[in-house]
PDB file of C-alpha atoms in Angstrom:
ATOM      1  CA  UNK G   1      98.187 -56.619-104.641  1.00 83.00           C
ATOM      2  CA  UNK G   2      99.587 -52.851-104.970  1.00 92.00           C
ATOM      3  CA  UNK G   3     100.218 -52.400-108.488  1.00 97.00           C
ATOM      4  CA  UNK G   4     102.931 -49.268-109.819  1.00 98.00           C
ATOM      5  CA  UNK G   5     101.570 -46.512-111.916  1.00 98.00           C
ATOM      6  CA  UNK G   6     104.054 -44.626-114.458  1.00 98.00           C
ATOM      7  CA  UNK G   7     102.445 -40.879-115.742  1.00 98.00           C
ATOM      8  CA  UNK G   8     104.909 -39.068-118.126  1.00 99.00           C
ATOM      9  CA  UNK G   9     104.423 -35.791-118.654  1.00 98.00           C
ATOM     10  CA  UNK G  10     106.152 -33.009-120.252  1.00 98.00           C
ATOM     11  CA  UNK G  11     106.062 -30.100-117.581  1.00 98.00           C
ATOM     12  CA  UNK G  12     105.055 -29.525-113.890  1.00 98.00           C
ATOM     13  CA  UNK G  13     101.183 -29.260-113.623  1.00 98.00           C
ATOM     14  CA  UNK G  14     100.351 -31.322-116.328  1.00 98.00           C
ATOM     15  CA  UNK G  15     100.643 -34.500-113.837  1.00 98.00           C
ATOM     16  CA  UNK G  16      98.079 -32.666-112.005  1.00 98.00           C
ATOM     17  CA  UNK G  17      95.797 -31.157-114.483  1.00 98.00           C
ATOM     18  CA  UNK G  18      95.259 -33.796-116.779  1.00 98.00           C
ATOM     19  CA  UNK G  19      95.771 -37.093-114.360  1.00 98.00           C
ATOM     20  CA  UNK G  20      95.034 -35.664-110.667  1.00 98.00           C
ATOM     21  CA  UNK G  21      91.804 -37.764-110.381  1.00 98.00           C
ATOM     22  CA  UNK G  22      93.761 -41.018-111.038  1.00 98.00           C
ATOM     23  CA  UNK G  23      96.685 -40.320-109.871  1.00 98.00           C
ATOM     24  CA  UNK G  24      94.780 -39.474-106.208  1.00 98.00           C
ATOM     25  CA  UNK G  25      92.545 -42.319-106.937  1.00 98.00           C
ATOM     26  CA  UNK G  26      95.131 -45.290-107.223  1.00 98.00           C
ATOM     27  CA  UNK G  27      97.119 -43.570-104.044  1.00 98.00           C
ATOM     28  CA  UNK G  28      94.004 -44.424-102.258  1.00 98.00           C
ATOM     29  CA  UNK G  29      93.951 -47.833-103.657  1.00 97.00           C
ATOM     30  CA  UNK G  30      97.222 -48.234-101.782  1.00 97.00           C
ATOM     31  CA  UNK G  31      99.054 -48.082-105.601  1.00 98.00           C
ATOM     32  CA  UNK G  32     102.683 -46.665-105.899  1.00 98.00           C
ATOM     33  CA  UNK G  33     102.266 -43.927-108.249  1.00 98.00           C
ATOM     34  CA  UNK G  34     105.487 -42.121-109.955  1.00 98.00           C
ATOM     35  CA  UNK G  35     105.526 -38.944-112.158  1.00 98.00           C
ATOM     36  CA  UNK G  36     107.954 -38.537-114.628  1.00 98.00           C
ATOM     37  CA  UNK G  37     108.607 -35.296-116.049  1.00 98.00           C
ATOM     38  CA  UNK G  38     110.466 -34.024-119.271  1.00 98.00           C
ATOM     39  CA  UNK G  39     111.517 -30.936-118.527  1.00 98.00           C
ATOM     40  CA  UNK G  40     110.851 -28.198-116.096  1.00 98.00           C
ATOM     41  CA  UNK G  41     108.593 -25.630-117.144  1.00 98.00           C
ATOM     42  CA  UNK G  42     110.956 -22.963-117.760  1.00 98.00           C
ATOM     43  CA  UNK G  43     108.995 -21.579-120.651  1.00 97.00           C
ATOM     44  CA  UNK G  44     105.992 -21.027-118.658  1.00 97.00           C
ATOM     45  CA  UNK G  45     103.789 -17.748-118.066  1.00 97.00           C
ATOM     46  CA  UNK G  46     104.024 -16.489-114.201  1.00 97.00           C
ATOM     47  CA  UNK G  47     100.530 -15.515-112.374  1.00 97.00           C
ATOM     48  CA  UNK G  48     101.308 -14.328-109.233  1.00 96.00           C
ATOM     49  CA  UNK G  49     102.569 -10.424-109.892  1.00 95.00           C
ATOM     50  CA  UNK G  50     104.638 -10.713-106.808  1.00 96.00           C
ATOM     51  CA  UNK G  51     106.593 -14.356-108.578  1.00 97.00           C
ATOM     52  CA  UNK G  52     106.435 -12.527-112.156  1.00 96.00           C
ATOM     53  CA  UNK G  53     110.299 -12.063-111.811  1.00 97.00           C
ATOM     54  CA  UNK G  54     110.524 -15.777-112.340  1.00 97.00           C
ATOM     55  CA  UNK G  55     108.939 -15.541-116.007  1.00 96.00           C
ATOM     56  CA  UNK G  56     111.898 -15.665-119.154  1.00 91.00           C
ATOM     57  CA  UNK G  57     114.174 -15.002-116.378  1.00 94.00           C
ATOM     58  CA  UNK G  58     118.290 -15.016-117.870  1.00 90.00           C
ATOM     59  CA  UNK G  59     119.149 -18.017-115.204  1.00 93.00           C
ATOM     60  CA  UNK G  60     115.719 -19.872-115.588  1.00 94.00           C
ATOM     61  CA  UNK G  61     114.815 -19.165-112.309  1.00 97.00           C
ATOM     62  CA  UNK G  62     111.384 -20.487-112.939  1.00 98.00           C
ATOM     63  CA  UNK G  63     112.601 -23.978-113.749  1.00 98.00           C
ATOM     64  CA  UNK G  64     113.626 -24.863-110.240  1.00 98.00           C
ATOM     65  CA  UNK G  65     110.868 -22.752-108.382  1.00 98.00           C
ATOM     66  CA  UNK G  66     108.098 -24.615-110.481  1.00 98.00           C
ATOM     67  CA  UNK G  67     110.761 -28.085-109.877  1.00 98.00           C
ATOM     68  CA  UNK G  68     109.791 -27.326-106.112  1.00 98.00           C
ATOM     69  CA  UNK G  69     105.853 -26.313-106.781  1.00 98.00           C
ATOM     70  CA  UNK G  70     106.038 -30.303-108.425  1.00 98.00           C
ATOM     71  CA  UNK G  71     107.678 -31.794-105.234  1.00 98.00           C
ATOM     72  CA  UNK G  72     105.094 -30.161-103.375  1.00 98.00           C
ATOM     73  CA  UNK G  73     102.022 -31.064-105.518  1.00 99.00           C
ATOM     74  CA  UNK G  74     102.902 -34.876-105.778  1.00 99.00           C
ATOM     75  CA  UNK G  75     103.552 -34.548-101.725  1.00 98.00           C
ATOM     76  CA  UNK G  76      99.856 -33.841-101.305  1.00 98.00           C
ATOM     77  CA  UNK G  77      98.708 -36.809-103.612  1.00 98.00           C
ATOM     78  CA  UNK G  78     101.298 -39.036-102.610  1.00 98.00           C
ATOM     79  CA  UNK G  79     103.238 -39.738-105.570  1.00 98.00           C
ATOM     80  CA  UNK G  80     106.995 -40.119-106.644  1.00 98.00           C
ATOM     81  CA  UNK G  81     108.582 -37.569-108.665  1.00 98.00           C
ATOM     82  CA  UNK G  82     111.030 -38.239-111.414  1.00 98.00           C
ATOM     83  CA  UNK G  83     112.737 -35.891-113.741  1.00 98.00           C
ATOM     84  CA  UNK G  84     113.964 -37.176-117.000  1.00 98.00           C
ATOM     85  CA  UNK G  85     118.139 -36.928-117.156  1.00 97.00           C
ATOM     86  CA  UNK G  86     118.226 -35.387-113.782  1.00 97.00           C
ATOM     87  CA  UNK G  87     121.586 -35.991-112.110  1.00 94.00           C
ATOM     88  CA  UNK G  88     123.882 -34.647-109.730  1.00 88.00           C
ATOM     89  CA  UNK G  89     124.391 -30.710-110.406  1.00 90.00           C
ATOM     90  CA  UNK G  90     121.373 -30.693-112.658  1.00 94.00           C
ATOM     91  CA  UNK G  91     117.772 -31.193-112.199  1.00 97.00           C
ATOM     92  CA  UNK G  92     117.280 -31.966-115.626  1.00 97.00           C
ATOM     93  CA  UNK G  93     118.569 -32.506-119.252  1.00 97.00           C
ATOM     94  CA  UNK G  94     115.931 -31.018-121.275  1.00 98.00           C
ATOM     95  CA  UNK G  95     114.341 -27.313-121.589  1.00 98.00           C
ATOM     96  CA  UNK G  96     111.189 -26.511-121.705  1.00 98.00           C
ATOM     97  CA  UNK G  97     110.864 -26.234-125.633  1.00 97.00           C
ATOM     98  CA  UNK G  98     107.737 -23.077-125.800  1.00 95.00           C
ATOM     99  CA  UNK G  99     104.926 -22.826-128.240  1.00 91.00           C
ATOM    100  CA  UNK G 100     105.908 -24.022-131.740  1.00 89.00           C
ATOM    101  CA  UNK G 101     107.906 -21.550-133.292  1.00 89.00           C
ATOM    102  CA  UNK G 102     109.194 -19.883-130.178  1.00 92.00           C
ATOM    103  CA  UNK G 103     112.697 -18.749-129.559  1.00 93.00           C
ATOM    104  CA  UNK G 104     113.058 -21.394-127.166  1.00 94.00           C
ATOM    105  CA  UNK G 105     112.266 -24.027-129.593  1.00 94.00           C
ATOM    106  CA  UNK G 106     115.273 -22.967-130.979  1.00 95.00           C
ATOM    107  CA  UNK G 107     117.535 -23.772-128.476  1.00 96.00           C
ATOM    108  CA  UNK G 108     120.049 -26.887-128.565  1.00 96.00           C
ATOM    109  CA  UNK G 109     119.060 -27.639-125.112  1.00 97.00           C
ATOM    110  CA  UNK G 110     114.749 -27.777-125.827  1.00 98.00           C
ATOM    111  CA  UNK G 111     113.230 -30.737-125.352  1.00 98.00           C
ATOM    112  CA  UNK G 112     111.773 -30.943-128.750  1.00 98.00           C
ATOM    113  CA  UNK G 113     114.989 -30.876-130.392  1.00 98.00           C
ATOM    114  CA  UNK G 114     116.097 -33.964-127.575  1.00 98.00           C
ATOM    115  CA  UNK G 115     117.970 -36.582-129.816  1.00 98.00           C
ATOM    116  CA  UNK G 116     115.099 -39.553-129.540  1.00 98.00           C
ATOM    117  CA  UNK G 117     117.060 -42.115-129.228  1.00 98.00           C
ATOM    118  CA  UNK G 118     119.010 -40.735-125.987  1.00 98.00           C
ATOM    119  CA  UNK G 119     115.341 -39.189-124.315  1.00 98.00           C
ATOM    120  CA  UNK G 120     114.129 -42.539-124.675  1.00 98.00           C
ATOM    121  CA  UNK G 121     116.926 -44.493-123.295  1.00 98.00           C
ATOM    122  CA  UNK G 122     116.787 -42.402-120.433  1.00 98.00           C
ATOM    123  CA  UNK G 123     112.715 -43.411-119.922  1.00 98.00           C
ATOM    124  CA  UNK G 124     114.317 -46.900-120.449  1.00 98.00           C
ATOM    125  CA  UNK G 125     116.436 -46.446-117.134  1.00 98.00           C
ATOM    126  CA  UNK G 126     113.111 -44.806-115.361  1.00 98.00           C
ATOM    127  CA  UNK G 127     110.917 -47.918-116.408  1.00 98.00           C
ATOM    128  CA  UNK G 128     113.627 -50.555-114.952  1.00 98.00           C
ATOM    129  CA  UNK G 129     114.011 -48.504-111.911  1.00 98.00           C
ATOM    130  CA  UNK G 130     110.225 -48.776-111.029  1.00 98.00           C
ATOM    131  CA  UNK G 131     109.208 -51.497-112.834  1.00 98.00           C
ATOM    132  CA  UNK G 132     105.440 -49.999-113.737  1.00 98.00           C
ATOM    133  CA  UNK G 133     102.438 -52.405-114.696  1.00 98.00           C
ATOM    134  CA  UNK G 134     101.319 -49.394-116.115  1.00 98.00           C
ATOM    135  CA  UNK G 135     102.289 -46.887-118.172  1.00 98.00           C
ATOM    136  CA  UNK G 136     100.072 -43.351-118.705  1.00 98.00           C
ATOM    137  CA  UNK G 137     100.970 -40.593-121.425  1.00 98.00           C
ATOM    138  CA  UNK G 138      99.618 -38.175-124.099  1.00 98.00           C
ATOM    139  CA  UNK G 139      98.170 -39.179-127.333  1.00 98.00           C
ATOM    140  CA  UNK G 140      99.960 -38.644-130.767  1.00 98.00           C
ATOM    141  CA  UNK G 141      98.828 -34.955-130.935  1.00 97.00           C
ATOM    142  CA  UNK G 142      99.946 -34.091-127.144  1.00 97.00           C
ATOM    143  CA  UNK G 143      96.576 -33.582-126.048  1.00 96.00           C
ATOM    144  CA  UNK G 144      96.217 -29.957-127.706  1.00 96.00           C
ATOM    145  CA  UNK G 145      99.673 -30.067-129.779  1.00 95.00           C
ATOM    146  CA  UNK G 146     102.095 -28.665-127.646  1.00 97.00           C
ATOM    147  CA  UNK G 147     105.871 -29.829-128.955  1.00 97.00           C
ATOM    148  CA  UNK G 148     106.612 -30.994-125.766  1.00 98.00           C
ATOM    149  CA  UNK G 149     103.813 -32.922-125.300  1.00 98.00           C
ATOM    150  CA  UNK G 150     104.085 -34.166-128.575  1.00 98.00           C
ATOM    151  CA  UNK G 151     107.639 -35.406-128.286  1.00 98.00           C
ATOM    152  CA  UNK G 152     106.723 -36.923-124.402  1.00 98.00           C
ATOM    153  CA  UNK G 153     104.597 -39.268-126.660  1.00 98.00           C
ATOM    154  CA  UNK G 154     106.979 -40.255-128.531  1.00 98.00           C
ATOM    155  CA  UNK G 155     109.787 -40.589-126.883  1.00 98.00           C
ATOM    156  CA  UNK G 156     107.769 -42.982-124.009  1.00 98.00           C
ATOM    157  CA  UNK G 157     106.992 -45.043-127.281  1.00 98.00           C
ATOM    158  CA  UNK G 158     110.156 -45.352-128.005  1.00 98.00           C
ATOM    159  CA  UNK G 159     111.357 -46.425-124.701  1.00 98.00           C
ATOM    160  CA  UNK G 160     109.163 -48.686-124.786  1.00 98.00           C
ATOM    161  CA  UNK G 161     109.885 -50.581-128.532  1.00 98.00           C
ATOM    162  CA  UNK G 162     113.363 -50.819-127.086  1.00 98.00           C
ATOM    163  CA  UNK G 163     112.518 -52.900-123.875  1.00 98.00           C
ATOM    164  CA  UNK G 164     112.253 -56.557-123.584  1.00 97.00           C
ATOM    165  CA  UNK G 165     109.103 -58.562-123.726  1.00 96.00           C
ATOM    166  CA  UNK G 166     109.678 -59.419-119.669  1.00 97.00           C
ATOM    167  CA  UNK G 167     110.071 -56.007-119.025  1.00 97.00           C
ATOM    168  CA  UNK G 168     106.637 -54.432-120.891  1.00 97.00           C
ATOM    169  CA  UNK G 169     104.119 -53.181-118.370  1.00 98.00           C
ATOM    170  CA  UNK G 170     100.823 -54.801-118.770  1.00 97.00           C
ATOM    171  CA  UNK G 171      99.100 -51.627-120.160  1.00 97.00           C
ATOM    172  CA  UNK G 172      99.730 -48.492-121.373  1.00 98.00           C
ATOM    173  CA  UNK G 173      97.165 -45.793-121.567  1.00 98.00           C
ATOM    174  CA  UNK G 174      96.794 -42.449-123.405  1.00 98.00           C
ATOM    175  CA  UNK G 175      95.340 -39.343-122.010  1.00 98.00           C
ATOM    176  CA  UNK G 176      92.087 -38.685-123.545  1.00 98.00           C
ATOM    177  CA  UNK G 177      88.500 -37.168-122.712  1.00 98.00           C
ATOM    178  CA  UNK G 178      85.157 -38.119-123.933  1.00 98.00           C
ATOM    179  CA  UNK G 179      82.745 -35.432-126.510  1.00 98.00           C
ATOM    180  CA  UNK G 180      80.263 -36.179-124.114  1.00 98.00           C
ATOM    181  CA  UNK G 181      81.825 -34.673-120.741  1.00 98.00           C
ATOM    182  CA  UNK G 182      83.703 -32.059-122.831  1.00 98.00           C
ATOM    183  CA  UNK G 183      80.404 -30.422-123.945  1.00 97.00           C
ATOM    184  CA  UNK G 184      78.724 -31.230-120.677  1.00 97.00           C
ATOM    185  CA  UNK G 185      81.316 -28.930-118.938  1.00 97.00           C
ATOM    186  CA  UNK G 186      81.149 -26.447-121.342  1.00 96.00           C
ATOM    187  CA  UNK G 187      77.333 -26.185-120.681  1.00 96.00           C
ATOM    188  CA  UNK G 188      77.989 -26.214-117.133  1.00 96.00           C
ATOM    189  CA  UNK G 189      80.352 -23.214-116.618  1.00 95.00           C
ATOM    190  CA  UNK G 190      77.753 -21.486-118.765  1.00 94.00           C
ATOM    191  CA  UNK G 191      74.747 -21.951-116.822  1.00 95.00           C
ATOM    192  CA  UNK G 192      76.837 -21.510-113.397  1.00 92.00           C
ATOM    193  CA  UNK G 193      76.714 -18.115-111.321  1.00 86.00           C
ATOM    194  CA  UNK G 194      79.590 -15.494-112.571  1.00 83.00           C
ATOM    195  CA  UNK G 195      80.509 -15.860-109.134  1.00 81.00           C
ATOM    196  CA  UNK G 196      81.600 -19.281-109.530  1.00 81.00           C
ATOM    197  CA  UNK G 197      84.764 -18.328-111.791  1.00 83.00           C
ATOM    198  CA  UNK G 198      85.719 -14.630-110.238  1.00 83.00           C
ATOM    199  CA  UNK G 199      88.439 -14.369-108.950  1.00 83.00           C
ATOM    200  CA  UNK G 200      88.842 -11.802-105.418  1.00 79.00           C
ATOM    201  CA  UNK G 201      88.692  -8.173-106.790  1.00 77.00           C
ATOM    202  CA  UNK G 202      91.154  -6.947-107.958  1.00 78.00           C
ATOM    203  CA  UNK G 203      92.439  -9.796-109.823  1.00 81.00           C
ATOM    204  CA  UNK G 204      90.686  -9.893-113.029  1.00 83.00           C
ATOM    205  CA  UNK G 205      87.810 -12.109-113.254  1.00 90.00           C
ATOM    206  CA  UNK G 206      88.195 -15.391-115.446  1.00 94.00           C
ATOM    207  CA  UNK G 207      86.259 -15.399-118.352  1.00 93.00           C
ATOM    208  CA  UNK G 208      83.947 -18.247-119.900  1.00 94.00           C
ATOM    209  CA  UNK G 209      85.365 -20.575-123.138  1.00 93.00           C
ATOM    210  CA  UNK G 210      83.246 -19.554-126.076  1.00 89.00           C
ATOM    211  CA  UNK G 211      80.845 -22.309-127.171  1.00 83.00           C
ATOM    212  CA  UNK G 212      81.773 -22.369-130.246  1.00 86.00           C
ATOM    213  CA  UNK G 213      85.411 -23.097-129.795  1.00 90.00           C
ATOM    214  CA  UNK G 214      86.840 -26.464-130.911  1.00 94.00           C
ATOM    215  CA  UNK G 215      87.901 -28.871-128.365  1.00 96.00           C
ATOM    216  CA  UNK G 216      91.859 -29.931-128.612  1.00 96.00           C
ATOM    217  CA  UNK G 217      92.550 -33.603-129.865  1.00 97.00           C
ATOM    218  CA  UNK G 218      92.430 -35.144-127.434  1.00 98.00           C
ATOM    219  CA  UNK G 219      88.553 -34.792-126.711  1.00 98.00           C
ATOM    220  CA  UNK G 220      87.778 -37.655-128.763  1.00 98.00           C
ATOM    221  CA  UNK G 221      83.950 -39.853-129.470  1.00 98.00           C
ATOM    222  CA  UNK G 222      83.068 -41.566-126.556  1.00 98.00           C
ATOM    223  CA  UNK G 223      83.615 -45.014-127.703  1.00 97.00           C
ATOM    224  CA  UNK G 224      87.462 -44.324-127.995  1.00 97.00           C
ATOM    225  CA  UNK G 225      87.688 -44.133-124.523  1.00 98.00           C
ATOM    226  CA  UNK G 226      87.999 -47.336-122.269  1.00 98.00           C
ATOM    227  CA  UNK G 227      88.138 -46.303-118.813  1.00 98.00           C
ATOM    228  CA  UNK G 228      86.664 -43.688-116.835  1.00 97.00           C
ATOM    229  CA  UNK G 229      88.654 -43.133-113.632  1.00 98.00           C
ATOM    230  CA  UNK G 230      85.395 -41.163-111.381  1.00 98.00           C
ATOM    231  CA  UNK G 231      86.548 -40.240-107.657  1.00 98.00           C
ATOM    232  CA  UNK G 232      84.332 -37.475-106.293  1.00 97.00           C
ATOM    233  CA  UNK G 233      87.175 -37.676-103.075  1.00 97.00           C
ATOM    234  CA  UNK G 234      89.932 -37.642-105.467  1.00 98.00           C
ATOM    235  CA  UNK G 235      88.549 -33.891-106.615  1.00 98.00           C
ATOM    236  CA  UNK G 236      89.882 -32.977-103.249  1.00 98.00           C
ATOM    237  CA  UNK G 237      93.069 -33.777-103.525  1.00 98.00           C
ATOM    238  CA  UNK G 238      93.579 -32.474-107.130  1.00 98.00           C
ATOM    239  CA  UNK G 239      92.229 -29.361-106.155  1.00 98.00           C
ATOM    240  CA  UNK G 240      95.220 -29.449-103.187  1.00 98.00           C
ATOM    241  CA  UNK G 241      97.738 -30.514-105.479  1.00 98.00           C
ATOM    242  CA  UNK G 242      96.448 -27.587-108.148  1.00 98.00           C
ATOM    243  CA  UNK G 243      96.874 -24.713-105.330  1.00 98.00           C
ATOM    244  CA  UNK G 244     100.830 -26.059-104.704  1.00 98.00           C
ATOM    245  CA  UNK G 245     101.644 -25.175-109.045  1.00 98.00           C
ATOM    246  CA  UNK G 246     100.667 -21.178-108.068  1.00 98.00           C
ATOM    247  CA  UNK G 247     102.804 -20.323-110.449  1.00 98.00           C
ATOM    248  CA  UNK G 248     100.685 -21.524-113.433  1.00 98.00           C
ATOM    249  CA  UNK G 249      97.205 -22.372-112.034  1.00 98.00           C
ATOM    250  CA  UNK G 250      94.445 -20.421-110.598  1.00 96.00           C
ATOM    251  CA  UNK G 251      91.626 -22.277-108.398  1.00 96.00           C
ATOM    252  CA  UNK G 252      88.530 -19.941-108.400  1.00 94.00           C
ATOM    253  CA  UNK G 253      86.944 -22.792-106.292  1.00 93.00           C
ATOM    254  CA  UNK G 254      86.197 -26.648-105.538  1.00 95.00           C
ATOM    255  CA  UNK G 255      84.708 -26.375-109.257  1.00 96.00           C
ATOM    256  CA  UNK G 256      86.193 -24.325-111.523  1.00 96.00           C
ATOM    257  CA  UNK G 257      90.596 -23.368-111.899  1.00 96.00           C
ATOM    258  CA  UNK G 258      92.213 -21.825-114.647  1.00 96.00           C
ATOM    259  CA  UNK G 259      95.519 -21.239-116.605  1.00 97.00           C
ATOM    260  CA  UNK G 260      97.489 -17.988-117.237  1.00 96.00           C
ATOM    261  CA  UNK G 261      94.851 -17.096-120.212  1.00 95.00           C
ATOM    262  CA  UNK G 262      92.073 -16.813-117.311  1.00 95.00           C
ATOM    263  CA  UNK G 263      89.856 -18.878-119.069  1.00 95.00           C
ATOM    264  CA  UNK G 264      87.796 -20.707-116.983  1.00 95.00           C
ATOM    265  CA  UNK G 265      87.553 -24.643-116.531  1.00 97.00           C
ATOM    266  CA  UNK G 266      85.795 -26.732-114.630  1.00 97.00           C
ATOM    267  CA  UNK G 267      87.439 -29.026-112.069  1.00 98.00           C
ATOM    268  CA  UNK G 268      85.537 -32.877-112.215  1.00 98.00           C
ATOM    269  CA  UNK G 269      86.102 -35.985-110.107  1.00 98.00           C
ATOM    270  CA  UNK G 270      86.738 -37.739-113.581  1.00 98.00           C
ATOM    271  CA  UNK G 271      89.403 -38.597-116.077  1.00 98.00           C
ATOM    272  CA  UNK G 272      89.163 -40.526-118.876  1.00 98.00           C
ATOM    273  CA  UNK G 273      91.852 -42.522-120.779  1.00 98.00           C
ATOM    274  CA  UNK G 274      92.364 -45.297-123.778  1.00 98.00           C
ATOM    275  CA  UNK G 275      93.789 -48.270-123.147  1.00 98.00           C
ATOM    276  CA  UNK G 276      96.535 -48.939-125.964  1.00 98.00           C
ATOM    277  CA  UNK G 277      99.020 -52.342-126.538  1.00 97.00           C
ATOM    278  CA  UNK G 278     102.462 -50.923-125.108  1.00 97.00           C
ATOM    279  CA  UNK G 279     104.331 -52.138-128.406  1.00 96.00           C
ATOM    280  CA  UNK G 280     102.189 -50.739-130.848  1.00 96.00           C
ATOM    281  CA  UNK G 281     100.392 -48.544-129.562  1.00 97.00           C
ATOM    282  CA  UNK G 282      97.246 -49.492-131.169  1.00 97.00           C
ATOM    283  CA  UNK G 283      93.896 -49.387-129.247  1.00 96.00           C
ATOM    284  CA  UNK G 284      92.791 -52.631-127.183  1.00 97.00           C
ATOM    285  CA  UNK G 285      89.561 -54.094-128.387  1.00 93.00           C
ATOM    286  CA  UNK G 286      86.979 -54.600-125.962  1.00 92.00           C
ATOM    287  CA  UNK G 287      89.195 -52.665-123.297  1.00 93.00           C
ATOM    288  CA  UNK G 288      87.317 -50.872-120.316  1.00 96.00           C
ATOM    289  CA  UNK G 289      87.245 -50.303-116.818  1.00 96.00           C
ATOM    290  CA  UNK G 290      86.891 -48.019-113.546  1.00 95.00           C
ATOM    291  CA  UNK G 291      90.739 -47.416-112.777  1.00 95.00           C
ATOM    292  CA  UNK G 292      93.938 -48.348-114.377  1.00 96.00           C
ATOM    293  CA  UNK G 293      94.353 -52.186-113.158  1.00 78.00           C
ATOM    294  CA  UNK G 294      95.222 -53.054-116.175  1.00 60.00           C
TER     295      UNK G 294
END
């Protein structure tokens, strides 16, 4: 029976980036997948030189190009795009809220500064809408402590204390990635070819993460995590999905993309994620599995 998948995220290309493999992968499964986003990405850095008009522009031109880079991205996995508050004559309530301590965390509008109880009822309205069996978001740190991340986690949590027992999904998972494959691809992009992750002269070249560098939070032991969603076919489809946010990603190839600080990454066929009770948000003993069934 085709189950309904709920990712909440806090800008366009996050979806992507950190869920493409299972998003892709439960498409295939014949799965309703929906995307709900937090804000629009207004706060982020431009890579094309020909779009970098769109970056801090004074009528946030950026939000709506990278609102139509989204549409386009979820087209080509085959997911359903939702945008938190959006409503006629706005495409959404909150502003992207920048890097902590920003000018634009300052702002009234910022996500970050979103009064909780309103964000959340307005996830409340998304969940009743679709009805999910599952819900997917960030863990308590945002994955690397972004605000907006951050406040996407809890703000979902608190949509979800305020729903009814009937309407809970049946799981909830939190975004989170193995020590394991984190050091593996570390070791990889070392040992690859420069060729691999250069970019067509003459855009500079992307450059490798040093080894030494800590991994964000949510790289976490291997035991934490419960399911491993591993779709070599998916891969293609995130890497079509990645190409649509141009705006913020670079793909150097089928292996490797990168953000606007040109540091390389490596593109896998897998995800992982922890499966947590939707109330509490405490981890399920004895949780594990291959996709997000539930």
């Amino acid at each position: 029976m085709p189950r309904r998948l709920l990712f909440v995220h806090a800008h366009p290309d996050d979806e992507t980036l950190t869920c493409g493999i299972a998003m892709a992968h439960h498409v295939a499964l014949g799965d309703e997948v929906h995307v709900l986003t937090c804000t629009l990405g207004e706060e982020g850095e431009v890579i094309p030189p020909d779009l970098a008009e769109l970056e801090g522009h004074e009528d946030d031109l950026l939000g709506p190009h990278r609102h139509a880079e989204l549409t386009e991205a979820l087209r080509r996995i085959g997911a359903h795009l939702r945008v938190l508050g959006a409503a006629e004559g706005r495409l959404s309530r909150f502003r992207d809220s920048g890097m902590a301590g920003s000018p634009a965390a300052a702002r009234p509008e910022a996500f970050v500064n979103a009064d909780l109880d309103e964000a959340a009822g307005l996830v409340v309205a998304v969940i009743r809408d679709v009805r999910p069996d599952v819900v997917v978001t960030y863990d308590p740190q945002g994955g690397y402590g972004h605000p907006d991340h951050i406040q996407t986690h809890r703000v979902t949590r608190a949509a979800l204390a305020m729903l009814g027992a009937a309407e809970l999904p049946a799981a909830a998972f939190e975004i989170v990635t193995p020590t394991s494959w984190a050091r593996e691809d570390r070791a990889w992009l070392h040992d690859q070819d420069p060729a691999a992750y250069d970019r067509p002269a003459p855009a500079p070249s992307l450059v490798l993460p040093a080894e030494g560098d800590p991994f964000p939070p949510s790289v976490v032991d291997d035991g934490l995590v419960s399911h491993h969603v591993v779709d070599d076919r998916a891969r293609t489809v995130k890497n079509d999905a990645l190409r649509a946010h141009a705006t913020q990603v670079i793909v150097a190839s089928e292996d490797v993309h990168a953000l606007s600080n040109l540091i390389a990454v490596r593109t896998t066929a897998r995800e992982g994620f922890a499966r947590v009770d939707p109330r509490t948000w405490a981890r399920v003993p004895g949780a594990s599995g291959t996709d997000l069934a539930g």
